[in-house]
PDB file of C-alpha atoms in Angstrom:
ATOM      1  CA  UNK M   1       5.948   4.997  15.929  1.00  0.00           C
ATOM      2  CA  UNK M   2       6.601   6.481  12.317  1.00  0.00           C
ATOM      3  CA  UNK M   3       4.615   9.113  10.941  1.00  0.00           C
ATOM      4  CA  UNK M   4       4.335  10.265   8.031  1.00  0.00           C
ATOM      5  CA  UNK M   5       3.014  13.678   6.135  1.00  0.00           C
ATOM      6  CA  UNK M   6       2.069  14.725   2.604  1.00  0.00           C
ATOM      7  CA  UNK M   7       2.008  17.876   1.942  1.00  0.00           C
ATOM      8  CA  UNK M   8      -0.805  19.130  -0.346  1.00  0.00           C
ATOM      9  CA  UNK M   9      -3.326  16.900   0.222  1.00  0.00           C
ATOM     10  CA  UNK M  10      -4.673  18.203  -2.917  1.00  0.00           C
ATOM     11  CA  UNK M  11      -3.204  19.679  -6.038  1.00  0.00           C
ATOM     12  CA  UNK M  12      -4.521  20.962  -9.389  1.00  0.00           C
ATOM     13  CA  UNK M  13      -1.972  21.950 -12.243  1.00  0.00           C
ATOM     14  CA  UNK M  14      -2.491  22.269 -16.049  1.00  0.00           C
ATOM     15  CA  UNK M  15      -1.394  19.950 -18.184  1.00  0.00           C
ATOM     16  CA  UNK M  16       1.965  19.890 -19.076  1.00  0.00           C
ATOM     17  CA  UNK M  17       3.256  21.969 -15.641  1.00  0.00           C
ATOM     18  CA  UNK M  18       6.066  20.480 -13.547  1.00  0.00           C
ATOM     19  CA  UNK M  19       4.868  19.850  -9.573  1.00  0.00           C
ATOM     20  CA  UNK M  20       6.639  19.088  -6.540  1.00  0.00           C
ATOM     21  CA  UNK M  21       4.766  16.172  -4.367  1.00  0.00           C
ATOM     22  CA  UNK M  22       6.468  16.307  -0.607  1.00  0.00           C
ATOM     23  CA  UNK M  23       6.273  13.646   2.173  1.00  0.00           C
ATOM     24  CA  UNK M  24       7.662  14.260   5.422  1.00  0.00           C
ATOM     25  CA  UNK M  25       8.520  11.021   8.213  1.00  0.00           C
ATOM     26  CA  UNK M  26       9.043  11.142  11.527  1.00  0.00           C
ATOM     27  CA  UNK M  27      11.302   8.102  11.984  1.00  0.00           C
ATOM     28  CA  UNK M  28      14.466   8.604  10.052  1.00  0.00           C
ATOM     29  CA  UNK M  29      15.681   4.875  10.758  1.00  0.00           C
ATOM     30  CA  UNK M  30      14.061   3.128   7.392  1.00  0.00           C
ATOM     31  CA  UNK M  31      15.398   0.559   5.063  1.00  0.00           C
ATOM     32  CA  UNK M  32      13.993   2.221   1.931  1.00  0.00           C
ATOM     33  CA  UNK M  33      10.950   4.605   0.712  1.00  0.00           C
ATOM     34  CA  UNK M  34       8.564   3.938  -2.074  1.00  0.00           C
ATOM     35  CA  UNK M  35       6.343   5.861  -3.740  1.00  0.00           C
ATOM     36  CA  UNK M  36       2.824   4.156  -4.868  1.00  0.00           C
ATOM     37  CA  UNK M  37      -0.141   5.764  -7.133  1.00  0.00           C
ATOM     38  CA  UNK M  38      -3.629   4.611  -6.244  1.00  0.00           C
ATOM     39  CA  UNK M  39      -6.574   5.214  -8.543  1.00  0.00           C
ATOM     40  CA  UNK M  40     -10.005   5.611  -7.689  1.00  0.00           C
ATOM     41  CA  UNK M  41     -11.248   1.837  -5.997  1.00  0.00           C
ATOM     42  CA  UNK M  42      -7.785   0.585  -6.973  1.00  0.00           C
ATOM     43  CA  UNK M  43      -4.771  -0.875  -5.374  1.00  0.00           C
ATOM     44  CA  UNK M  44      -1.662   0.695  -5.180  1.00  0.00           C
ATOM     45  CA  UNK M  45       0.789   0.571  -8.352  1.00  0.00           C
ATOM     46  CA  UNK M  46       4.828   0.863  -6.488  1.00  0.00           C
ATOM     47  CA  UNK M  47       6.503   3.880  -9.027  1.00  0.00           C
ATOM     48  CA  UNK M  48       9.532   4.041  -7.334  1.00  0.00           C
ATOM     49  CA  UNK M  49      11.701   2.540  -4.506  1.00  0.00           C
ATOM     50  CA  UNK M  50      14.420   4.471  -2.908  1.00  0.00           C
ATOM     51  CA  UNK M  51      16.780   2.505  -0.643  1.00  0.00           C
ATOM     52  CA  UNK M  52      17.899   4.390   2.461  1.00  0.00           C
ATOM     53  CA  UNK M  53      21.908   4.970   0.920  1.00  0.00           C
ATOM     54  CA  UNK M  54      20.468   6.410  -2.038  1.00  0.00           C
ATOM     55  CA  UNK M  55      19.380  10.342  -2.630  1.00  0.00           C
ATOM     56  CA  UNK M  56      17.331   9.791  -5.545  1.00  0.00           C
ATOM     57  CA  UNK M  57      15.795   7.593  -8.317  1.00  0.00           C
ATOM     58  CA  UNK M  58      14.542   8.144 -11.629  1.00  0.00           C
ATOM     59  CA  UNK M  59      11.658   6.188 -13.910  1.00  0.00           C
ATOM     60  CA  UNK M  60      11.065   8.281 -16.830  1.00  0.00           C
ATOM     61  CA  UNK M  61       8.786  11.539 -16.277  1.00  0.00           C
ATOM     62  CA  UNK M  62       9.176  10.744 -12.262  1.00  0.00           C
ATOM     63  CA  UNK M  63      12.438  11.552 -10.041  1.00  0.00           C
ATOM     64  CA  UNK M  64      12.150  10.707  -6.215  1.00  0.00           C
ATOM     65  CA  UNK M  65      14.395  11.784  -3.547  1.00  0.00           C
ATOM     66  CA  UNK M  66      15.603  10.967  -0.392  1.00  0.00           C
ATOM     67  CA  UNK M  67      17.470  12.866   2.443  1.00  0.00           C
ATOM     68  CA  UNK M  68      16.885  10.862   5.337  1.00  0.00           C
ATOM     69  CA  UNK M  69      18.251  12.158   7.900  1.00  0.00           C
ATOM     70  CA  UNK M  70      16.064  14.948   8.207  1.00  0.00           C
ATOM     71  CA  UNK M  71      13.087  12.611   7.433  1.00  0.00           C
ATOM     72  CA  UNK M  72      11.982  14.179   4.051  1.00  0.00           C
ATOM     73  CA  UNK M  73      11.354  12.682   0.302  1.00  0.00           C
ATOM     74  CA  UNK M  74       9.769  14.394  -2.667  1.00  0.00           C
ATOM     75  CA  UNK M  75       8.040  13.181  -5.760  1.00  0.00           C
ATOM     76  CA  UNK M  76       8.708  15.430  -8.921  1.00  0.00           C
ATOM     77  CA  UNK M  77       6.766  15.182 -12.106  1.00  0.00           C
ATOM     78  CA  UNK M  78       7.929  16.628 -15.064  1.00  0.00           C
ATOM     79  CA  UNK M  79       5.367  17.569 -17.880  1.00  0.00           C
ATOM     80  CA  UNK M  80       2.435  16.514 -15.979  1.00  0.00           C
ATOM     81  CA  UNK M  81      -0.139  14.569 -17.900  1.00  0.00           C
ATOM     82  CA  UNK M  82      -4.144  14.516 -17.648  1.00  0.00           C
ATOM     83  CA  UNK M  83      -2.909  10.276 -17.112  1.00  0.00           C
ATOM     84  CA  UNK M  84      -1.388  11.105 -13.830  1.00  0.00           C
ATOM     85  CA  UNK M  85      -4.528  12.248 -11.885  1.00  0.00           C
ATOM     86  CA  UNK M  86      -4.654  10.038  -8.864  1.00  0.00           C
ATOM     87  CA  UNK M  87      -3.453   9.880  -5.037  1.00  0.00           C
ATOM     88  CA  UNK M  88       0.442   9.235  -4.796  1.00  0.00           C
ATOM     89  CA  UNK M  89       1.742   7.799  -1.249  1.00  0.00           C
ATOM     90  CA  UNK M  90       4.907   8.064   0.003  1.00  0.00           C
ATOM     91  CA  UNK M  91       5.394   5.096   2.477  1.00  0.00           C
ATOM     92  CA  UNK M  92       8.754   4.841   4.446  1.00  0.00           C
ATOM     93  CA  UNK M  93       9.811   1.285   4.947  1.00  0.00           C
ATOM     94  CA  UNK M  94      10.773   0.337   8.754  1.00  0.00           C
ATOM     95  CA  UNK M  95      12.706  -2.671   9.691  1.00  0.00           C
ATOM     96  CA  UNK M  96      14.242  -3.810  12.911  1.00  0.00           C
ATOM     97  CA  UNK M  97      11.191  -5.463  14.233  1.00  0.00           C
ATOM     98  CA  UNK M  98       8.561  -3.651  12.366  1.00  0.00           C
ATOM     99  CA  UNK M  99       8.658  -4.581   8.729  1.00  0.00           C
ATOM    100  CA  UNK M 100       6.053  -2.621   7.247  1.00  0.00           C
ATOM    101  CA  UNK M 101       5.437   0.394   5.281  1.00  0.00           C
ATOM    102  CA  UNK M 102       3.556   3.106   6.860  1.00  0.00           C
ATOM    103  CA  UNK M 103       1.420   4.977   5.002  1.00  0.00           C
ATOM    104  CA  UNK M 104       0.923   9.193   4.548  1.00  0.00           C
ATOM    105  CA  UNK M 105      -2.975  10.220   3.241  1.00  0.00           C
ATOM    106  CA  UNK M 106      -1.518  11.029   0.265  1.00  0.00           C
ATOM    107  CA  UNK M 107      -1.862  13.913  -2.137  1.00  0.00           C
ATOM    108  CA  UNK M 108      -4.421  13.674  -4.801  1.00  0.00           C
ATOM    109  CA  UNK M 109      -3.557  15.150  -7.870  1.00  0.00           C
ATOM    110  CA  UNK M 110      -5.649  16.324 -10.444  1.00  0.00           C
ATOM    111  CA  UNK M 111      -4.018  17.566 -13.979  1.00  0.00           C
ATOM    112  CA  UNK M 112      -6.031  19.371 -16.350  1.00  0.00           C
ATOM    113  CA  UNK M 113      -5.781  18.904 -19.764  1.00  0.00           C
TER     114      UNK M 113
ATOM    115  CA  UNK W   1       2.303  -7.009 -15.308  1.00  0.00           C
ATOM    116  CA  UNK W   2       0.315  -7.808 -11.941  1.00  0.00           C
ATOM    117  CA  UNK W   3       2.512  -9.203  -9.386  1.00  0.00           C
ATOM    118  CA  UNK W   4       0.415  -9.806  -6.883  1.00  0.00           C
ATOM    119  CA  UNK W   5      -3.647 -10.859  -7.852  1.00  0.00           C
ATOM    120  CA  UNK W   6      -6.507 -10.724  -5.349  1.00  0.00           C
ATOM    121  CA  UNK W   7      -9.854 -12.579  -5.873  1.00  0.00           C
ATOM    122  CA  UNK W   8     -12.680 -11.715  -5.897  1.00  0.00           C
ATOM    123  CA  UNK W   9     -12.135  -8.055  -6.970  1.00  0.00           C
ATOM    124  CA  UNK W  10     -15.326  -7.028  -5.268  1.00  0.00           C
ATOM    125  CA  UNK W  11     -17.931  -8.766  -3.851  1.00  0.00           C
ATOM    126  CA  UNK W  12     -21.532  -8.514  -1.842  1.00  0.00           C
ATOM    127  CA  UNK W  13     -22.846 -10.663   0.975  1.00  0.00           C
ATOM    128  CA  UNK W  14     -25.568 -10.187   3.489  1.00  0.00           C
ATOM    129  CA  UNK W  15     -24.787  -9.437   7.376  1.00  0.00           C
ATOM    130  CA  UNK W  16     -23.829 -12.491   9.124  1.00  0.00           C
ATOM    131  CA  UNK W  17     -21.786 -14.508   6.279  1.00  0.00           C
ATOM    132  CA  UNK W  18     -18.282 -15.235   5.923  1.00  0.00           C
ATOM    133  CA  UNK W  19     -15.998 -13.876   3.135  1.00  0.00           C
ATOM    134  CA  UNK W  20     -12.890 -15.411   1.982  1.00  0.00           C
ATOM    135  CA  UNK W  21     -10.053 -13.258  -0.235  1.00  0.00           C
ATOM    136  CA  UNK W  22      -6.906 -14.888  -1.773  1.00  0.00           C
ATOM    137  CA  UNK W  23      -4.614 -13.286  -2.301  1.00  0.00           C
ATOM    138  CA  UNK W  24      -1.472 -14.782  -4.565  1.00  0.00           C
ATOM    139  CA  UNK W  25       2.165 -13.582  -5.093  1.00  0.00           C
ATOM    140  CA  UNK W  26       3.241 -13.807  -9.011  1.00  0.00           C
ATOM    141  CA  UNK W  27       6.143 -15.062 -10.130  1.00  0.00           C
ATOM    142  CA  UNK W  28       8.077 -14.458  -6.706  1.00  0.00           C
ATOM    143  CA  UNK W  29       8.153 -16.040  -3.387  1.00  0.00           C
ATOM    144  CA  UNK W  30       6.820 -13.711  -0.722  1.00  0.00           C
ATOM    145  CA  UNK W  31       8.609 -14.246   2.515  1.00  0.00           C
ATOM    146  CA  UNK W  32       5.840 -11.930   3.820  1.00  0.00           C
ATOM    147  CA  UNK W  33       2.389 -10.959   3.264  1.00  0.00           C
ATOM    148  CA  UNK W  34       0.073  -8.037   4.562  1.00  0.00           C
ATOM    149  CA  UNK W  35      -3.754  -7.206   4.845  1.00  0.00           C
ATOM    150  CA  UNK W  36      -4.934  -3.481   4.907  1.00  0.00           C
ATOM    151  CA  UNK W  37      -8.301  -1.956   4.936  1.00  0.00           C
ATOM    152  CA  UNK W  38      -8.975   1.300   3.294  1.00  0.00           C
ATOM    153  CA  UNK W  39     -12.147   3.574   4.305  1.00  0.00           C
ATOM    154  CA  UNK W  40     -12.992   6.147   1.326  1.00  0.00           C
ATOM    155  CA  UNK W  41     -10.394   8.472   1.192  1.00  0.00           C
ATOM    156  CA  UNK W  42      -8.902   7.230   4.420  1.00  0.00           C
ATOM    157  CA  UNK W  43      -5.025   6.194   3.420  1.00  0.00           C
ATOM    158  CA  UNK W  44      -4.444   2.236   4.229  1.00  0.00           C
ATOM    159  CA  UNK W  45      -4.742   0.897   7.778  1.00  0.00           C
ATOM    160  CA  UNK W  46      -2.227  -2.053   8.184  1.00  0.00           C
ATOM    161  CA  UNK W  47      -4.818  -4.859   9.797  1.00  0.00           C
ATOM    162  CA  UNK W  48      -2.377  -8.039   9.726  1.00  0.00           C
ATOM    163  CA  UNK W  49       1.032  -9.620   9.042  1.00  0.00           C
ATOM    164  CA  UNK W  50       2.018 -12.743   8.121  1.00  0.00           C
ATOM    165  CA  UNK W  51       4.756 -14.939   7.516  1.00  0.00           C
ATOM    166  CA  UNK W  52       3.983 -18.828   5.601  1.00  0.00           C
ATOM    167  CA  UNK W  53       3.376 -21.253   8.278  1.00  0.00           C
ATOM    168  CA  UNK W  54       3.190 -19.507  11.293  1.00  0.00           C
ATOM    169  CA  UNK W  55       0.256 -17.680  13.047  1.00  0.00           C
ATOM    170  CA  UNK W  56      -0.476 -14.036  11.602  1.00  0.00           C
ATOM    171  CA  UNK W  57       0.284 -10.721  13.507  1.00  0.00           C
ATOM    172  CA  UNK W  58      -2.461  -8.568  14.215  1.00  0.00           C
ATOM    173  CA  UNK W  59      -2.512  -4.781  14.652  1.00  0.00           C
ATOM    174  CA  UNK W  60      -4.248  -3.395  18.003  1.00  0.00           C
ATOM    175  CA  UNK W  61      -7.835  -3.244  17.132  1.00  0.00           C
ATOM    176  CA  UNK W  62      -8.245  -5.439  15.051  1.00  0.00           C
ATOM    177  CA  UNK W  63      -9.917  -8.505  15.789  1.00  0.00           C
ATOM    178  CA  UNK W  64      -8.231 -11.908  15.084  1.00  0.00           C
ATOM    179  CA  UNK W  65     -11.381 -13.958  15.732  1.00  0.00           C
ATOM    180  CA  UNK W  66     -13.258 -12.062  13.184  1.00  0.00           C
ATOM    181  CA  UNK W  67     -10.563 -11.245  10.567  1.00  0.00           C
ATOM    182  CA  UNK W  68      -8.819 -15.101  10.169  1.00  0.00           C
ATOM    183  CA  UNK W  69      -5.643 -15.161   8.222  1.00  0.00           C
ATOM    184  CA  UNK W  70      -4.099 -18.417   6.866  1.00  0.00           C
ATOM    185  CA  UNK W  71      -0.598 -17.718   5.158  1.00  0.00           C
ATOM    186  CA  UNK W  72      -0.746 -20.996   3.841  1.00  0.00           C
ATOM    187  CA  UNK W  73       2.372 -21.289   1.088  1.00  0.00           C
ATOM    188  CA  UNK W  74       5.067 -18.301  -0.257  1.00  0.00           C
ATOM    189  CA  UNK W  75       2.113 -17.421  -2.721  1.00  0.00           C
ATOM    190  CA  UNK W  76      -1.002 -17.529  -1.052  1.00  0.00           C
ATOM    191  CA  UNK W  77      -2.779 -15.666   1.934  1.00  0.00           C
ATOM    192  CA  UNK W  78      -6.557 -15.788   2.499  1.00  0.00           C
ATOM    193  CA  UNK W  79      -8.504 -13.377   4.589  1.00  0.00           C
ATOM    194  CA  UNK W  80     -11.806 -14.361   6.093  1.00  0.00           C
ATOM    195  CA  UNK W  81     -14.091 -12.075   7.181  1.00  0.00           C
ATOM    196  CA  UNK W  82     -16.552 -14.290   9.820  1.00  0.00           C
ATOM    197  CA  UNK W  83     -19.796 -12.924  10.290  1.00  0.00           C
ATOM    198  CA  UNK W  84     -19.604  -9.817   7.982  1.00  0.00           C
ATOM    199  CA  UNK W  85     -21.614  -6.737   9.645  1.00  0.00           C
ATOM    200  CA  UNK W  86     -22.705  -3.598   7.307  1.00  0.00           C
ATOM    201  CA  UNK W  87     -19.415  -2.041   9.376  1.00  0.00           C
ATOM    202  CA  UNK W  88     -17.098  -4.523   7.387  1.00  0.00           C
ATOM    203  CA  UNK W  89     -17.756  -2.764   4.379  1.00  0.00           C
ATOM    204  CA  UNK W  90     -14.321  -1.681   3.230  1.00  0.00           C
ATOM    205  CA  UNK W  91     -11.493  -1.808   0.722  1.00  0.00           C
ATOM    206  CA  UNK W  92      -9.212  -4.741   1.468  1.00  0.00           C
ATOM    207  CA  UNK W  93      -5.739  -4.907  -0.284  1.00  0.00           C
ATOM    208  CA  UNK W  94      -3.392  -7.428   0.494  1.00  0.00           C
ATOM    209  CA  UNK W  95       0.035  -6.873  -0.216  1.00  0.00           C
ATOM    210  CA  UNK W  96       3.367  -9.227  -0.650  1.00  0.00           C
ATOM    211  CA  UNK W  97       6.659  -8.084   0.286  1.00  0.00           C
ATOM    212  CA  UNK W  98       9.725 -10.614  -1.606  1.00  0.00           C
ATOM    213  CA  UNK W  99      12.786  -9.974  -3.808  1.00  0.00           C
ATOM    214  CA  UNK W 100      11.295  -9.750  -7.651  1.00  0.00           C
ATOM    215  CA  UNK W 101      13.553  -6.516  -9.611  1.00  0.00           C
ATOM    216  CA  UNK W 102      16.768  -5.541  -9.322  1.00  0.00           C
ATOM    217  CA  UNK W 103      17.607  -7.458  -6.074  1.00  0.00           C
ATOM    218  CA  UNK W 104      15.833  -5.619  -3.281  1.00  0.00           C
ATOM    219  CA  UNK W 105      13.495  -6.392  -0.448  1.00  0.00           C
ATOM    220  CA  UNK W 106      10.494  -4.714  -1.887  1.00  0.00           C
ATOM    221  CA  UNK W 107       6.755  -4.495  -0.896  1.00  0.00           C
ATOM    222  CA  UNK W 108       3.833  -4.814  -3.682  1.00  0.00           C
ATOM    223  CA  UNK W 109       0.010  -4.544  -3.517  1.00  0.00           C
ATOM    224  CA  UNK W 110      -3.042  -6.359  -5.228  1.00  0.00           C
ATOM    225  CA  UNK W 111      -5.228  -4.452  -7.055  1.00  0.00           C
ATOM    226  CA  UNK W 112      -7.963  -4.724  -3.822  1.00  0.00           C
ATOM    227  CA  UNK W 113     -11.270  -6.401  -3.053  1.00  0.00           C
ATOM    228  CA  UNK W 114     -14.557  -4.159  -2.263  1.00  0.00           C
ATOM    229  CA  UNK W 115     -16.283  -5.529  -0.058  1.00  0.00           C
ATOM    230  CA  UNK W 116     -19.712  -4.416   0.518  1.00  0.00           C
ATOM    231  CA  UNK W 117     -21.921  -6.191   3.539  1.00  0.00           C
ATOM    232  CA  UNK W 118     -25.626  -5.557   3.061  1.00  0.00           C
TER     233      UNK W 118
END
């Protein structure tokens, strides 16, 4: 059964700093990763999806890798933004049989302006 | 835009009714659709799967009598919650997984439905 880890569960940085958002699985055989903000009593908006050949993708301020064989993916922001406060989730997607994401308990970030 | 849309976006009900949520897939045909429930700040809890015209998959613990799911076409899912209790009471996000940007399998999420049982 994947598991998966974020690691903080919680970060503050002033605006404008560059941060580091990790997510560790358990389960190294996955199809792709996304990444996924979630505001407060909102769904989850997909940033970026990472297929399992790739190391890393890029969608403007937010760069995501992937080294899969030893399970981990990180989430870097550059020039962090008071916009960007919410909870980011790293979900690994596993296929053979179980075709569906599984989900970390995020990190909640909170940028100060 | 929204790719996926789920109505109502909240709603309220006494103990003992039944809730329906649709949820739709926009402008892509969703070969599979999901239901989760979210407790406050609890990450998503995967209740359901289903595929269009065939019976749902349910996660252990969660009960199929009480949580029905019709995956009725590529765009639509419903979730009915029979006899809502006070316990009910959750975030409910349905989420369609189809091929819509840059040609891969990918999974996305409605924006949620509150649901509060009184």
């Amino acid at each position: 059964k994947q598991e998966v880890t974020q690691i903080p569960a919680a970060l503050s940085v002033p605006e404008g700093e560059n941060l580091v958002l990790n997510c560790s699985f358990t389960d190294s055989a996955i199809y792709n990763l996304q990444w996924f903000r979630q505001d407060p009593g909102k769904g989850l908006t997909s940033l970026l999806l990472i297929q399992s050949s790739q190391r890393e993708q890029t969608s403007g301020r937010l760069n995501a890798s992937l080294d899969k064989s030893s399970g981990r993916s990180t989430l870097y922001i550059a020039a962090s933004q008071p916009g960007d406060s919410a909870t980011y989730l790293c979900a690994p997607y596993s296929g053979a049989g179980s075709y569906q994401l599984t989900f970390g308990k995020g990190t909640k970030l909170s940028v100060i302006p | 835009g929204a790719v996926v849309s789920q109505h109502p976006s909240w709603v309220i009900c006494k103990s003992g009714t039944s809730v329906k949520i649709e949820c739709r897939s926009l402008d892509f045909q969703a070969t599979t659709m999901f239901w989760y429930r979210q407790f406050p700040k609890q990450s998503l809890m995967l209740m359901a799967t289903s595929n269009e015209g065939s019976k749902a998959t349910y996660e252990q613990g969660v009960e199929k009598d009480k949580f029905l799911i019709n995956h009725a076409s590529l765009t639509l899912s419903t979730l009915t919650v029979t006899s809502a209790h006070p316990e009910d009471s959750s975030f409910y996000i349905c989420s369609a997984r189809g091929v819509k940007r840059g040609g891969y399998n990918e999974q996305f999420f409605g924006p949620g439905t509150r649901l509060t049982v009184l």
